[in-house]
Short mmCIF file of C-alpha atoms in Angstrom, two decimals:
data_model
loop_
_atom_site.label_atom_id
_atom_site.label_comp_id
_atom_site.label_asym_id
_atom_site.label_seq_id
_atom_site.Cartn_x
_atom_site.Cartn_y
_atom_site.Cartn_z
CA MET A 207 26.58 127.38 121.26
CA GLY A 208 26.77 128.42 124.89
CA GLN A 209 24.76 125.45 126.11
CA LYS A 210 27.33 122.85 124.99
CA PRO A 211 30.22 124.20 127.09
CA THR A 212 27.87 124.45 130.09
CA ALA A 213 26.78 120.84 129.61
CA ALA A 214 30.40 119.76 129.22
CA ARG A 215 31.39 121.51 132.44
CA ALA A 216 28.48 119.89 134.26
CA GLN A 217 29.52 116.47 132.96
CA ARG A 218 33.08 117.08 134.07
CA TRP A 219 31.83 117.72 137.60
CA VAL A 220 30.10 114.34 137.57
CA TRP A 221 33.46 112.75 136.76
CA VAL A 222 35.12 114.78 139.50
CA LEU A 223 32.61 113.37 141.96
CA ALA A 224 33.31 109.88 140.62
CA ALA A 225 37.06 110.38 141.08
CA VAL A 226 36.60 111.59 144.67
CA ALA A 227 34.34 108.63 145.46
CA ALA A 228 36.84 106.19 143.92
CA LEU A 229 39.70 107.65 145.98
CA CYS A 230 37.62 107.42 149.16
CA CYS A 231 36.74 103.82 148.33
CA LEU A 232 40.41 102.95 147.80
CA ALA A 233 41.39 104.67 151.06
CA THR A 234 38.68 102.77 152.93
CA VAL A 235 39.99 99.46 151.62
CA LEU A 236 43.58 100.34 152.53
CA VAL A 237 42.75 101.48 156.06
CA PHE A 238 40.50 98.54 156.93
CA ALA A 239 42.31 95.79 154.99
CA PRO A 240 41.63 92.89 155.06
CA GLY A 241 38.45 94.01 156.84
CA PHE A 242 38.03 94.57 160.57
CA LEU A 243 36.71 91.38 162.14
CA SER A 244 34.98 90.78 165.46
CA PRO A 245 34.26 87.30 166.87
CA ASP A 246 30.96 87.38 164.93
CA SER A 247 32.82 88.25 161.73
CA LEU A 248 35.38 85.51 162.27
CA ASP A 249 32.60 82.99 162.85
CA GLN A 250 31.03 83.93 159.53
CA LEU A 251 34.41 83.80 157.81
CA ARG A 252 34.96 80.24 159.04
CA GLN A 253 31.56 79.34 157.62
CA ALA A 254 32.41 81.05 154.33
CA GLN A 255 35.68 79.11 154.13
CA GLY A 256 33.98 75.82 154.97
CA LYS A 257 35.90 75.50 158.25
CA ALA A 258 32.68 75.57 160.28
CA PRO A 259 29.15 74.41 159.44
CA LEU A 260 26.77 77.01 158.05
CA THR A 261 24.32 78.14 160.74
CA ASP A 262 21.53 80.68 161.06
CA TRP A 263 22.93 82.28 164.24
CA HIS A 264 24.34 84.89 161.88
CA PRO A 265 22.66 85.53 158.51
CA PRO A 266 23.71 82.68 156.21
CA VAL A 267 23.33 84.94 153.18
CA LEU A 268 26.35 86.96 154.30
CA SER A 269 28.51 83.86 154.68
CA LEU A 270 27.35 82.56 151.31
CA VAL A 271 28.13 85.85 149.55
CA TRP A 272 31.55 85.85 151.20
CA ARG A 273 32.09 82.24 150.11
CA ALA A 274 31.29 83.19 146.52
CA LEU A 275 33.63 86.18 146.65
CA ILE A 276 36.47 84.05 148.04
CA ALA A 277 35.86 81.45 145.33
CA MET A 278 36.08 84.14 142.64
CA THR A 279 39.03 86.11 144.04
CA GLY A 280 40.84 83.79 146.44
CA SER A 281 40.98 86.61 149.01
CA ILE A 282 38.97 87.34 152.14
CA THR A 283 39.53 91.06 151.46
CA SER A 284 36.98 90.78 148.66
CA MET A 285 34.17 91.33 151.18
CA LEU A 286 35.77 94.59 152.33
CA VAL A 287 36.10 95.69 148.70
CA LEU A 288 32.42 94.90 148.09
CA GLN A 289 31.31 96.81 151.20
CA SER A 290 33.40 99.83 150.28
CA ALA A 291 32.22 99.78 146.67
CA VAL A 292 28.56 99.69 147.73
CA LEU A 293 29.03 102.52 150.24
CA TRP A 294 30.94 104.87 147.97
CA GLY A 295 29.08 103.83 144.84
CA ALA A 296 25.76 104.64 146.52
CA LEU A 297 27.06 107.96 147.82
CA TRP A 298 28.37 108.84 144.36
CA VAL A 299 24.98 108.12 142.78
CA LEU A 300 23.31 110.25 145.46
CA ALA A 301 25.86 113.03 144.96
CA ARG A 302 25.31 112.97 141.20
CA CYS A 303 21.55 113.13 141.63
CA VAL A 304 21.86 116.02 144.08
CA TRP A 305 24.13 117.83 141.62
CA GLU A 306 21.75 117.38 138.69
CA LEU A 307 18.72 118.35 140.77
CA THR A 308 20.22 121.37 142.54
CA ARG A 309 23.35 122.35 140.58
CA SER A 310 25.11 122.73 143.94
CA ARG A 311 28.75 121.61 143.78
CA GLY A 312 29.19 122.08 147.50
CA GLY A 313 26.04 120.10 148.21
CA SER A 314 27.09 117.20 146.01
CA LEU A 315 30.51 117.10 147.67
CA ALA A 316 28.84 117.20 151.08
CA VAL A 317 26.91 114.04 150.16
CA LEU A 318 30.22 112.26 149.62
CA GLY A 319 31.42 113.78 152.88
CA VAL A 320 28.75 111.82 154.75
CA GLY A 321 30.88 108.73 154.21
CA LEU A 322 33.81 110.39 156.01
CA ALA A 323 31.81 111.27 159.12
CA PRO A 324 33.27 109.52 162.18
CA PHE A 325 29.96 107.82 162.99
CA VAL A 326 29.91 106.31 159.48
CA LEU A 327 33.59 105.61 158.87
CA ASN A 328 33.96 103.87 162.25
CA PHE A 329 32.27 100.69 160.97
CA ALA A 330 32.59 101.16 157.20
CA GLY A 331 35.09 98.32 156.87
CA VAL A 332 33.84 96.04 159.65
CA VAL A 333 32.26 92.86 158.29
CA TRP A 334 29.00 92.98 160.23
CA LYS A 335 25.42 92.28 159.29
CA ASP A 336 24.49 95.71 160.67
CA VAL A 337 26.88 97.36 158.21
CA HIS A 338 25.63 95.26 155.30
CA ALA A 339 22.03 96.15 156.11
CA ALA A 340 22.86 99.86 156.33
CA PHE A 341 24.76 99.92 153.04
CA ALA A 342 22.05 97.93 151.25
CA LEU A 343 19.43 100.41 152.46
CA LEU A 344 21.66 103.28 151.33
CA ALA A 345 22.01 101.66 147.90
CA ALA A 346 18.22 101.38 147.68
CA CYS A 347 18.03 105.11 148.47
CA ALA A 348 20.48 105.76 145.63
CA VAL A 349 18.23 103.81 143.26
CA ALA A 350 15.26 105.85 144.45
CA PHE A 351 17.10 109.11 143.81
CA THR A 352 17.97 107.92 140.33
CA GLY A 353 14.28 107.41 139.75
CA LEU A 354 13.53 110.84 141.20
CA ARG A 355 16.05 112.38 138.80
CA LEU A 356 14.58 110.59 135.78
CA ARG A 357 10.91 110.76 136.71
CA ASP A 358 10.05 114.04 134.99
CA ARG A 359 11.76 112.93 131.79
CA ASP A 360 9.15 110.19 131.46
CA PRO A 361 11.52 107.24 131.25
CA ARG A 362 10.43 104.09 129.43
CA PRO A 363 8.46 101.58 131.53
CA ALA A 364 11.34 99.11 131.22
CA VAL A 365 13.65 101.62 132.92
CA ARG A 366 11.22 102.19 135.77
CA TRP A 367 10.76 98.48 136.38
CA ALA A 368 14.47 97.77 136.12
CA LEU A 369 15.15 100.39 138.79
CA LEU A 370 12.33 99.00 140.93
CA GLY A 371 13.82 95.51 140.63
CA LEU A 372 17.30 96.71 141.56
CA GLY A 373 15.99 98.63 144.56
CA ALA A 374 13.92 95.64 145.68
CA LEU A 375 17.01 93.43 145.57
CA PHE A 376 18.92 95.82 147.81
CA LEU A 377 16.00 96.04 150.23
CA ALA A 378 15.59 92.26 150.27
CA TYR A 379 19.27 91.79 151.02
CA ALA A 380 19.03 94.26 153.90
CA MET A 381 16.16 92.23 155.38
CA LEU A 382 17.87 88.90 154.76
CA VAL A 383 21.03 90.04 156.48
CA ARG A 384 19.22 91.80 159.36
CA LYS A 385 15.71 90.54 160.07
CA ASN A 386 14.62 93.61 162.02
CA ALA A 387 15.66 95.81 159.07
CA PHE A 388 12.13 95.12 157.82
CA VAL A 389 10.79 98.15 159.69
CA ALA A 390 13.51 100.35 158.17
CA ALA A 391 13.10 98.96 154.66
CA ILE A 392 9.37 99.66 154.29
CA PRO A 393 9.68 103.50 154.30
CA VAL A 394 12.58 103.25 151.85
CA PHE A 395 10.43 101.00 149.64
CA VAL A 396 7.64 103.59 149.68
CA MET A 397 10.18 106.27 148.76
CA LEU A 398 11.41 104.10 145.89
CA VAL A 399 7.93 103.65 144.43
CA LEU A 400 7.01 107.33 144.80
CA ALA A 401 10.31 108.32 143.20
CA LEU A 402 9.62 106.17 140.16
CA TRP A 403 5.90 106.94 139.78
CA ARG A 404 4.56 110.35 140.74
CA ALA A 405 1.07 109.02 141.50
CA PRO A 406 1.20 105.21 141.53
CA GLY A 407 -2.15 103.47 141.31
CA ARG A 408 -3.32 100.42 143.22
CA ARG A 409 -2.10 98.04 140.52
CA THR A 410 1.35 99.62 140.57
CA TRP A 411 1.54 99.33 144.37
CA LEU A 412 0.48 95.69 144.25
CA THR A 413 2.97 94.84 141.52
CA CYS A 414 5.82 96.64 143.30
CA THR A 415 4.97 94.93 146.59
CA ALA A 416 4.88 91.56 144.86
CA ALA A 417 8.31 92.26 143.39
CA LEU A 418 9.71 93.07 146.84
CA VAL A 419 8.16 89.96 148.38
CA ALA A 420 9.56 87.80 145.57
CA ALA A 421 13.02 89.36 145.97
CA LEU A 422 12.89 88.41 149.66
CA VAL A 423 11.17 85.03 149.61
CA VAL A 424 12.93 83.40 146.65
CA PRO A 425 16.52 83.71 147.96
CA ALA A 426 15.40 82.90 151.51
CA ALA A 427 13.74 79.71 150.29
CA ALA A 428 16.74 78.85 148.12
CA ILE A 429 19.13 79.24 151.05
CA SER A 430 16.93 77.13 153.28
CA LEU A 431 16.47 74.43 150.63
CA PHE A 432 19.97 74.16 149.16
CA ALA A 433 22.39 75.54 151.79
CA GLN A 434 20.39 74.09 154.70
CA PRO A 435 21.95 76.17 157.50
CA LEU A 436 21.91 74.58 160.94
CA GLN A 437 19.00 75.89 163.03
CA THR A 438 20.36 77.48 166.22
CA LYS A 439 17.17 78.98 167.72
CA GLN A 440 18.86 82.32 168.28
CA GLY A 441 15.57 84.02 169.12
CA ALA A 442 15.61 82.31 172.49
CA GLN A 443 18.57 84.55 173.38
CA ILE A 444 16.16 87.47 173.87
CA MET A 445 13.85 85.37 176.03
CA LEU A 446 16.81 84.27 178.12
CA ASP A 447 17.69 87.91 178.80
CA ASP A 448 14.13 88.66 179.90
CA LEU A 449 13.90 85.63 182.18
CA VAL A 450 17.16 86.13 184.09
CA HIS A 451 16.65 89.89 184.49
CA VAL A 452 12.93 90.02 185.24
CA LEU A 453 12.38 86.95 187.40
CA THR A 454 13.97 86.64 190.84
CA VAL A 455 16.36 83.84 191.72
CA ASP A 456 13.68 82.21 193.87
CA GLU A 457 11.20 82.32 190.98
CA LEU A 458 13.75 80.79 188.64
CA ARG A 459 14.56 78.11 191.19
CA SER A 460 10.90 77.04 191.21
CA ALA A 461 10.44 77.32 187.41
CA ASP A 462 8.68 74.40 185.73
CA VAL A 463 11.58 73.40 183.46
CA PRO A 464 14.04 70.48 183.44
CA PRO A 465 16.50 70.54 186.38
CA GLY A 466 19.53 71.17 184.17
CA LEU A 467 18.00 74.24 182.56
CA ARG A 468 16.70 75.44 185.93
CA ASP A 469 20.20 75.30 187.40
CA ARG A 470 21.63 77.19 184.40
CA LEU A 471 19.00 79.92 184.72
CA VAL A 472 19.64 80.38 188.43
CA ALA A 473 23.41 80.45 187.91
CA SER A 474 23.00 82.87 185.00
CA ALA A 475 20.87 85.29 187.05
CA ARG A 476 23.41 85.28 189.86
CA GLU A 477 26.35 85.73 187.51
CA CYS A 478 24.69 88.59 185.63
CA ASP A 479 24.02 90.30 188.94
CA ARG A 480 27.61 89.74 190.06
CA VAL A 481 29.24 91.14 186.92
CA GLY A 482 26.60 93.82 186.36
CA ALA A 483 25.56 92.50 182.93
CA LEU A 484 22.35 94.25 181.96
CA SER A 485 21.94 92.29 178.73
CA ASP A 486 23.52 89.66 176.48
CA ALA A 487 23.16 87.03 179.19
CA TYR A 488 23.80 84.17 176.76
CA TRP A 489 27.40 85.29 176.26
CA ALA A 490 28.03 87.08 179.55
CA CYS A 491 26.42 84.84 182.16
CA TYR A 492 24.94 81.64 180.76
CA ARG A 493 26.58 78.25 181.21
CA ARG A 494 26.07 77.16 177.63
CA PRO A 495 25.58 73.48 176.85
CA ALA A 496 27.27 71.92 173.82
CA ASP A 497 24.26 72.50 171.55
CA GLY A 498 23.90 76.17 172.51
CA LEU A 499 20.24 77.15 172.66
CA ARG A 500 18.85 74.42 170.44
CA GLY A 501 18.09 72.08 173.30
CA ASP A 502 16.81 74.81 175.63
CA SER A 503 14.84 76.98 173.21
CA GLY A 504 11.52 75.16 173.53
CA GLU A 505 11.56 75.22 177.32
CA LEU A 506 12.77 78.84 177.38
CA THR A 507 9.95 79.88 175.06
CA SER A 508 7.34 78.06 177.11
CA LEU A 509 8.65 79.54 180.35
CA TRP A 510 8.80 83.04 178.86
CA LEU A 511 5.20 82.83 177.66
CA SER A 512 3.93 81.61 181.02
CA GLU A 513 5.94 83.99 183.20
CA MET A 514 6.03 87.33 181.35
CA SER A 515 2.25 87.63 181.36
CA GLY A 516 2.44 87.73 185.16
CA HIS A 517 5.43 90.07 185.26
CA VAL A 518 4.32 92.79 182.85
CA PRO A 519 5.50 95.74 185.02
CA GLY A 520 8.88 94.11 185.61
CA TYR A 521 9.23 93.23 181.94
CA LEU A 522 8.42 96.77 180.81
CA GLN A 523 10.79 98.27 183.35
CA TYR A 524 13.63 96.01 182.24
CA ARG A 525 13.12 96.66 178.53
CA LEU A 526 12.76 100.43 179.06
CA ARG A 527 15.89 100.47 181.22
CA LEU A 528 17.83 98.59 178.53
CA PHE A 529 16.49 100.90 175.82
CA ALA A 530 17.43 103.97 177.85
CA THR A 531 20.96 102.58 178.11
CA LEU A 532 21.09 102.27 174.31
CA LEU A 533 19.94 105.87 173.97
CA PHE A 534 22.05 107.56 176.63
CA GLU A 535 25.00 105.25 177.28
CA THR A 536 25.49 103.82 173.80
CA ASP A 537 28.40 101.40 173.88
CA TYR A 538 30.97 99.96 171.45
CA VAL A 539 31.26 102.98 169.16
CA TYR A 540 34.37 101.63 167.43
CA LYS A 541 35.60 98.18 166.50
CA ALA A 542 39.41 98.34 166.55
CA GLY A 543 41.15 96.02 164.13
CA ILE A 544 40.77 92.26 164.14
CA THR A 545 39.99 90.12 167.16
CA ARG A 546 42.79 87.68 167.99
CA ASN A 547 42.15 84.47 166.09
CA ASP A 548 43.56 81.10 165.07
CA LEU A 549 43.28 81.87 161.35
CA GLY A 550 46.45 83.95 161.24
CA ILE A 551 44.58 87.08 160.15
CA GLY A 552 45.80 90.49 161.22
CA VAL A 553 45.41 94.10 160.16
CA ALA A 554 47.34 94.75 156.95
CA HIS A 555 48.29 98.37 157.70
CA PRO A 556 48.43 98.90 161.49
CA GLN A 557 49.49 102.54 161.34
CA LEU A 558 46.58 103.46 159.08
CA ALA A 559 44.24 101.54 161.39
CA ASP A 560 45.64 103.41 164.40
CA MET A 561 45.10 106.70 162.58
CA LEU A 562 41.47 105.78 162.01
CA GLY A 563 41.12 104.84 165.68
CA SER A 564 42.50 108.21 166.75
CA TYR A 565 40.04 110.00 164.48
CA VAL A 566 36.95 108.06 165.56
CA GLU A 567 37.73 107.80 169.27
CA GLY A 568 38.83 111.43 169.43
CA MET A 569 35.59 112.59 167.84
CA ALA A 570 33.61 110.24 170.09
CA SER A 571 35.27 111.89 173.07
CA ASP A 572 34.88 115.49 171.89
CA LEU A 573 31.44 115.15 170.28
CA ARG A 574 29.94 112.36 172.33
CA TRP A 575 26.39 113.17 171.31
CA LEU A 576 27.15 112.05 167.74
CA PHE A 577 27.53 108.53 169.10
CA ARG A 578 24.44 108.48 171.26
CA GLY A 579 21.15 106.85 170.32
CA TRP A 580 19.03 109.69 171.75
CA PHE A 581 20.54 112.19 169.32
CA TRP A 582 19.80 110.16 166.20
CA LEU A 583 16.33 109.23 167.43
CA THR A 584 15.60 112.93 167.97
CA VAL A 585 16.89 113.83 164.50
CA ALA A 586 14.87 110.98 162.98
CA LEU A 587 11.64 112.16 164.60
CA VAL A 588 12.25 115.74 163.50
CA LEU A 589 12.90 114.64 159.90
CA ALA A 590 9.80 112.44 159.94
CA VAL A 591 7.51 115.17 161.32
CA ARG A 592 9.07 118.29 159.75
CA PRO A 593 10.73 117.34 156.44
CA GLY A 594 10.24 120.83 155.06
CA ARG A 595 8.60 121.78 151.76
CA GLY A 596 11.68 121.70 149.59
CA LEU A 597 12.74 119.55 146.68
CA PHE A 598 13.69 116.59 148.89
CA ALA A 599 10.79 116.65 151.36
CA MET A 600 9.55 113.17 150.45
CA PRO A 601 12.92 111.36 150.77
CA VAL A 602 13.78 113.32 153.92
CA ARG A 603 10.57 112.13 155.57
CA ALA A 604 11.18 108.56 154.42
CA LEU A 605 14.69 108.57 155.87
CA GLY A 606 13.37 109.96 159.16
CA ILE A 607 10.61 107.37 159.46
CA SER A 608 12.99 104.56 158.51
CA SER A 609 15.51 105.64 161.14
CA ALA A 610 12.98 106.16 163.93
CA ALA A 611 11.28 102.83 163.21
CA TYR A 612 14.62 101.03 163.25
CA ILE A 613 15.65 102.43 166.63
CA LEU A 614 12.25 102.01 168.26
CA GLY A 615 12.00 98.51 166.84
CA TYR A 616 14.85 97.44 169.12
CA LEU A 617 12.81 98.11 172.27
CA PRO A 618 11.51 94.53 172.68
CA ILE A 619 14.41 92.65 171.04
CA MET A 620 17.62 94.51 171.85
CA PRO A 621 20.37 92.04 172.86
CA ALA A 622 22.96 94.70 173.78
CA THR A 623 23.49 98.47 173.75
CA ASP A 624 26.02 98.77 170.92
CA PHE A 625 26.25 101.73 168.54
CA ARG A 626 25.97 99.39 165.58
CA TYR A 627 22.25 99.15 166.37
CA VAL A 628 22.06 102.86 165.61
CA TYR A 629 24.39 102.71 162.59
CA TRP A 630 21.73 102.89 159.87
CA PRO A 631 19.84 105.73 161.62
CA ALA A 632 23.07 107.71 162.00
CA LEU A 633 23.89 107.30 158.31
CA ALA A 634 20.33 107.93 157.14
CA CYS A 635 19.75 110.94 159.40
CA ALA A 636 23.04 112.56 158.41
CA LEU A 637 21.97 112.24 154.78
CA GLY A 638 18.45 113.41 155.62
CA LEU A 639 19.67 116.54 157.40
CA LEU A 640 21.89 117.39 154.45
CA LEU A 641 19.05 116.90 151.97
CA LEU A 642 16.77 119.04 154.12
CA LEU A 643 19.25 121.90 153.93
CA LEU A 644 19.97 121.45 150.21
CA GLY A 645 16.30 121.20 149.26
CA ARG A 646 15.17 124.23 151.24
CA GLY A 647 13.68 126.83 148.92
CA ARG A 648 14.22 124.64 145.84
CA THR A 649 10.90 123.80 144.22
CA ALA A 650 11.90 124.40 140.62
CA GLN A 651 13.75 121.84 138.53
CA PRO A 652 17.15 122.81 137.12
CA PRO A 653 17.90 122.80 133.42
CA ALA A 654 18.12 119.50 131.58
CA ALA A 655 20.91 117.14 132.50
CA PRO A 656 24.09 117.16 130.42
CA GLY A 657 23.52 115.65 127.03
CA ALA A 658 19.72 115.73 127.26
CA THR A 659 17.95 116.43 124.00
CA ALA A 660 15.48 119.23 123.61
CA GLY A 661 12.61 116.78 123.54
CA ARG A 662 13.68 115.25 126.87
CA ALA A 663 14.57 118.43 128.73
CA LEU A 664 13.18 118.90 132.20
CA PRO A 665 10.24 121.24 132.61
CA ALA A 666 10.99 124.76 133.75
CA HIS A 667 8.90 124.35 136.88
CA GLN A 668 8.37 121.25 138.95
CA PRO A 669 4.72 120.30 139.55
CA ALA A 670 3.53 121.25 143.00
CA ASP A 671 3.15 117.69 144.30
CA ALA A 672 6.74 116.62 143.67
CA GLY A 673 8.03 118.03 146.90
CA SER A 674 5.15 116.97 149.11
CA GLN A 675 4.64 113.32 148.34
#
């Protein structure tokens, strides 16, 4: 008799968490409506609306998803609604799992509170590939935690594989929308498999890996075959940065490239030096021809390959200097509103947007270290090396490795020093720190979840390997 009221109270708390998450989602949509848009975002919106050709300079999958949402709803705000729903839906799933695994009301509420942190809320409604990648990775974590919650109840194989498929789709989207998210997705993928199978065998690993590869390759091939985005050779942007910052003007002047490109490189190096642009030379210093980098990419690649091998010390110094700037002078911690545009789009609720700006910029001023790359890299390394021995040791380590790999992966390819390149690590590490605290000293499973039958109740004690995988 006494167990039913307890189960009912526990179920009510799940609905309380759902109500809080729904209110936060609604508030996020209202504050950011119709979605904060930078020049990159506006470019993708034009592609989604068919006002500009689809290109691969920005991930075409994002523009195509936006196009589909606009076709279904007739509103560009639909992308903001989707982003907010994924963020708060994932946090609610994580909060519910934490509640059922720990029976900590405060801990489950704190999981939802991660979404209100200034270093998460600052970009939550900005339509950026970095934000999409972060939220997709978070959703994959939520799927993994669902598997962790169900694992000891011995769910049917169909349930395990359905969760694996859903998690793989989220991970594939993260990699499609942000190519370098690959290094962050792999640890999350390992967490997903270990959450679904306590001791997966070789066949299970191979099958799961094949599912992830299929989830990535099939849509990528479909986009390339049917959407046929214009090839822009964006990768040459990184090589351009290296060339104009590592080689001297005299070396560029004697480079074995066509005269037009040689003149642009020399002018770019001088202009970058004049304005003090340490990176992003393509936008800050380069006299761009009409076809962007498409016509120059082959020559830039050839020149980069021939010159960098003879300028290894200079190349390493430049990349380390740029990386140090990302860590210690992290820039662009807040995207305010919508960039002026010719589409007639403006912020729907300016006073709410100003309130958000005061919150984020005030916290960035008072607690600057929360918006610095070095802090989140340090936290990531600590979580990866010392995840504790508690209930959440395995996911804490996975989040730490994912975050550290993502930040360090920018060392050779970083185009700028913006905080959005640290956005996923900040979100993941905040969640990891919280899980480390909540899992400390918890090695025993709680009673069965609300509504569980006696035959499906959780064991009184969790096997020893559950917290150390």
